Short mmCIF file of C-alpha atoms in Angstrom, two decimals:
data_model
loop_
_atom_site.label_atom_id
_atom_site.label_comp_id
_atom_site.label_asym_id
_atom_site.label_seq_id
_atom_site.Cartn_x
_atom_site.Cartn_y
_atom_site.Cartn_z
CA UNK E 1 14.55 16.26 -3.85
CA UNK E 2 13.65 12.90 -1.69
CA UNK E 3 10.55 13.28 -2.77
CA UNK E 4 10.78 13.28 -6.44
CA UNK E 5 13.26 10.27 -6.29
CA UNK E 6 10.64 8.58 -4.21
CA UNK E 7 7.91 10.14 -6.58
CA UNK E 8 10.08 8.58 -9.90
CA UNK E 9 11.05 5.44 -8.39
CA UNK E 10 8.39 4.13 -5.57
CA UNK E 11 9.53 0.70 -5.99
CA UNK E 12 13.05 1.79 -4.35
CA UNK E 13 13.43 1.80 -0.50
CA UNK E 14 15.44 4.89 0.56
CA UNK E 15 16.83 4.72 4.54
CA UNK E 16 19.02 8.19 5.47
CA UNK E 17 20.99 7.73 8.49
CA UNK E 18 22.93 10.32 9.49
CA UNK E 19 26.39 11.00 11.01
CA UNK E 20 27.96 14.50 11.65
CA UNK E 21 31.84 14.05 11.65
CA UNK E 22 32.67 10.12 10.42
CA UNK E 23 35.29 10.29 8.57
CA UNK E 24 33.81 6.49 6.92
CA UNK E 25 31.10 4.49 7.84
CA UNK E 26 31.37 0.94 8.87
CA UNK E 27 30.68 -1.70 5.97
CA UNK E 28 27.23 -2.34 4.69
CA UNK E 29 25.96 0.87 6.45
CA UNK E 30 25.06 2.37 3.30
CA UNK E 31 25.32 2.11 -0.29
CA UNK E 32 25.92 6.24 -0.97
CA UNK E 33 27.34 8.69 1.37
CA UNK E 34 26.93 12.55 1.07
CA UNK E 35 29.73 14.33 2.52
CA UNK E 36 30.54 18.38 3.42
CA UNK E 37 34.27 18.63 2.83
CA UNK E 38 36.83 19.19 0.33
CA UNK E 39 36.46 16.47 -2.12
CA UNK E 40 39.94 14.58 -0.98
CA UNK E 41 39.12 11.17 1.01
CA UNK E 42 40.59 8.11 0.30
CA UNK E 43 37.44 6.79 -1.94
CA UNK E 44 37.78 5.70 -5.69
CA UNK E 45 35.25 8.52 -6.60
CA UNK E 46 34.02 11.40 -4.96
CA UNK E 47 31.29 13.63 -7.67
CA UNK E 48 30.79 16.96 -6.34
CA UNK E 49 27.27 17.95 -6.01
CA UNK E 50 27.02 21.65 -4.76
CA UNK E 51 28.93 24.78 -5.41
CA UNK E 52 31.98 25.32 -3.10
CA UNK E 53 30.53 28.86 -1.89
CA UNK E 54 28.49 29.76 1.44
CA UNK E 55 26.28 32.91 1.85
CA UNK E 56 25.07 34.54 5.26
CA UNK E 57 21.84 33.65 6.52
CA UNK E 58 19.78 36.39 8.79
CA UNK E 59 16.09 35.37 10.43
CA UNK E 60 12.88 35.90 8.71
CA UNK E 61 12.22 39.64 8.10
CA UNK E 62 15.75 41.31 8.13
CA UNK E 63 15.59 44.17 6.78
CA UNK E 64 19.06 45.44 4.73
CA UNK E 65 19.91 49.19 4.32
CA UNK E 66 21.73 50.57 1.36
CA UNK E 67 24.75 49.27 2.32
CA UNK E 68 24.00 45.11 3.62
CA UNK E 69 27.27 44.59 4.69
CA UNK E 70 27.25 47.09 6.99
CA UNK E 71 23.58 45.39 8.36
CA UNK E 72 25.23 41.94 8.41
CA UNK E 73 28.22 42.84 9.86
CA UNK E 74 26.07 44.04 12.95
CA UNK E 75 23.75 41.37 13.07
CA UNK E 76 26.75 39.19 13.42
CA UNK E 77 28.57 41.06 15.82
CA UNK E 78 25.40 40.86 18.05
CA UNK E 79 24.18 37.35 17.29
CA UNK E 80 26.71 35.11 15.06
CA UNK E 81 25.64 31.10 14.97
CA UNK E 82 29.26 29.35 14.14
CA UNK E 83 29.23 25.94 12.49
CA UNK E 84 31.82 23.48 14.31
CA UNK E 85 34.65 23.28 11.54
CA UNK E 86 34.20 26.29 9.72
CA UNK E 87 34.38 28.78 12.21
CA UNK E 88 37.08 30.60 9.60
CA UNK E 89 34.24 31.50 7.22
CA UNK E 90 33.37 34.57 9.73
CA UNK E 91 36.90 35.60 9.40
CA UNK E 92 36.59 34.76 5.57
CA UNK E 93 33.03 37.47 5.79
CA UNK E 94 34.50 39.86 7.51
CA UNK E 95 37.51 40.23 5.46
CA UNK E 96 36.66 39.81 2.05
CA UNK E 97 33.23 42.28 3.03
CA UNK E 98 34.99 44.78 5.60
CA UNK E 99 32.92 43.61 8.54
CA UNK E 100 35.84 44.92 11.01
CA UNK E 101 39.19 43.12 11.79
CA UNK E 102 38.12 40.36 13.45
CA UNK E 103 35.29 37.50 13.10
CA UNK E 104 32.30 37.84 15.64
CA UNK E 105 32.61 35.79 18.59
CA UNK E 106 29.54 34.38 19.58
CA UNK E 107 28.30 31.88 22.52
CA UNK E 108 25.88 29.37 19.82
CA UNK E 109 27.33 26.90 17.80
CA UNK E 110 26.04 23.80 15.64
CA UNK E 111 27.79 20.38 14.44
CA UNK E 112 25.93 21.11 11.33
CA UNK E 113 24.55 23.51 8.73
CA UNK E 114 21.04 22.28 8.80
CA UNK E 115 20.96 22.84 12.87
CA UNK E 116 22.67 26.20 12.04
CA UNK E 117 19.32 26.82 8.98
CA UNK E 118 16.96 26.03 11.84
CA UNK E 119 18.47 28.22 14.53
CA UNK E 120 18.41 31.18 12.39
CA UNK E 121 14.93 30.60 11.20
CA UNK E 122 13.95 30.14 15.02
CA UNK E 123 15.83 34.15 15.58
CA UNK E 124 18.63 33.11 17.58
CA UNK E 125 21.48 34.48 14.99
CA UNK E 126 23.02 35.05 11.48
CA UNK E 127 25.03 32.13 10.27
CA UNK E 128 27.23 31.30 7.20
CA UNK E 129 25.70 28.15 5.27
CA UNK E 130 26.45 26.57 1.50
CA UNK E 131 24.44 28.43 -0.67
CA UNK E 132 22.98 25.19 -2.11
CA UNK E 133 21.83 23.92 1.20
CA UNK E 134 19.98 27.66 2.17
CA UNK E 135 18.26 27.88 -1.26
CA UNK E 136 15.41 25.92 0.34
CA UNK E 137 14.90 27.39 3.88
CA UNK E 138 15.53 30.88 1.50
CA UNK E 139 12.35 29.99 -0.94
CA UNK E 140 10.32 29.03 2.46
CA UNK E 141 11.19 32.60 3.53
CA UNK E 142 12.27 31.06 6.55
CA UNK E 143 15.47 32.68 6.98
CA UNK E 144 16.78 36.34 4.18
CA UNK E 145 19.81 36.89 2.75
CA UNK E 146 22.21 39.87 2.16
CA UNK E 147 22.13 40.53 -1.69
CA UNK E 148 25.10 39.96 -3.21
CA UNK E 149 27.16 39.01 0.06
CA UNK E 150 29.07 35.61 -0.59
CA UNK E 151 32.15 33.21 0.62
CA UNK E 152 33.79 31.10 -1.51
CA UNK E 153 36.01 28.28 -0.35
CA UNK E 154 36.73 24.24 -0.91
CA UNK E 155 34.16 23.11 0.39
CA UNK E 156 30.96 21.46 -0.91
CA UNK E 157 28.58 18.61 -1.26
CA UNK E 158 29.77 15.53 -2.58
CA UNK E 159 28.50 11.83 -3.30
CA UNK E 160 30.31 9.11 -2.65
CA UNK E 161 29.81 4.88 -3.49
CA UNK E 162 30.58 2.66 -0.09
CA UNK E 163 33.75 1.56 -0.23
CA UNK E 164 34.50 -2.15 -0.32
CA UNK E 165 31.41 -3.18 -1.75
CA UNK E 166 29.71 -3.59 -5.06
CA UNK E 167 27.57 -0.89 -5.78
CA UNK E 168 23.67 -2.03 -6.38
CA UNK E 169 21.99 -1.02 -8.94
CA UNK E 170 19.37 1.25 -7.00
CA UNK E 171 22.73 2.98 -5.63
CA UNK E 172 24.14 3.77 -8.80
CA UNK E 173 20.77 5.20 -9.99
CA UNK E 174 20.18 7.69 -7.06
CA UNK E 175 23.65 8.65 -7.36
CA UNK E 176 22.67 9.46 -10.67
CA UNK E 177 19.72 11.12 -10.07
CA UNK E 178 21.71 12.82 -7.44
CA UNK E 179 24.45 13.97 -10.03
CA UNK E 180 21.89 14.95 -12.37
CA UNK E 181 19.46 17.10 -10.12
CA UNK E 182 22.47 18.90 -8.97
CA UNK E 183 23.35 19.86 -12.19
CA UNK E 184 20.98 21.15 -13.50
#
């Protein structure tokens, strides 16, 4: 995606920073921020970019019987990665998928879903990430899905101006790019 801003607009410096948990940034930080979350922060504007549904993520090479909730819901019992702050999407799993009554404990978590991506890739666990965000680390074959097994929630990607500054012109362009790549 970075690459075919950069690609379509060379003459446009791009700088990510990035911060797991601020609820804002201080002024002049950035011109855009991309936040996980439910849409509601006290912004003028915040344009959703991703789907509000997660999926279970399994290392490279799981193998799913006839029934794939029945694999997953072992895998996970065994080995389930939990992303700090949505820890109820294993409950969510396990419920809506009959995985068993409660939602695996586990001993790994991550502050984020891309730290989750890489764990699972690396064999340490199953975790639950936005489908959006796995489709890349899916096409790599770096980490399998269950078919067919998903979570749906409020929670998604979303693109937001800085606040209490005028947006540049660059800004308003990637955010466009952004909103456009997204949907489509």
């Amino acid at each position: 995606l970075l690459a075919e801003f950069q690609s379509a607009y060379p003459e446009i410096p791009v700088r990510l920073c990035t911060s797991v948990w601020a609820e804002t940034l201080a002024a002049g930080a950035c011109d855009l921020d991309i936040r996980y979350g439910d849409g509601h922060w006290p912004v003028p504007e915040a344009i959703r970019l991703t789907d509000p549904v997660s999926i279970p993520v399994c290392p490279p090479g799981t193998e799913f019987g006839a029934d794939p909730a029945a694999t997953l819901g072992m895998l996970a019992r065994r080995s389930a990665i939990h992303i700090m702050g949505y820890e109820s999407f294993w409950a969510t799993l396990a419920r809506e998928h009959a995985l068993g009554a409660d939602a695996p404990v586990s001993t790994l978590s991550a502050d984020s879903s891309l730290v989750a991506l890489e764990m699972v890739a690396a064999g340490l666990g199953v975790a639950i990430v936005a489908r959006d965000l796995a489709a890349a680390h899916r096409a790599a074959g770096r980490v399998t899905a269950p078919p067919g097994i998903e979570v749906a929630h409020n929670q998604a990607h979303y693109v937001i101006l800085a606040p209490g500054q005028p947006a540049r012109p660059e800004a308003l362009l990637f955010r466009t790019f952004l909103v456009n790549r997204f949907a489509g």
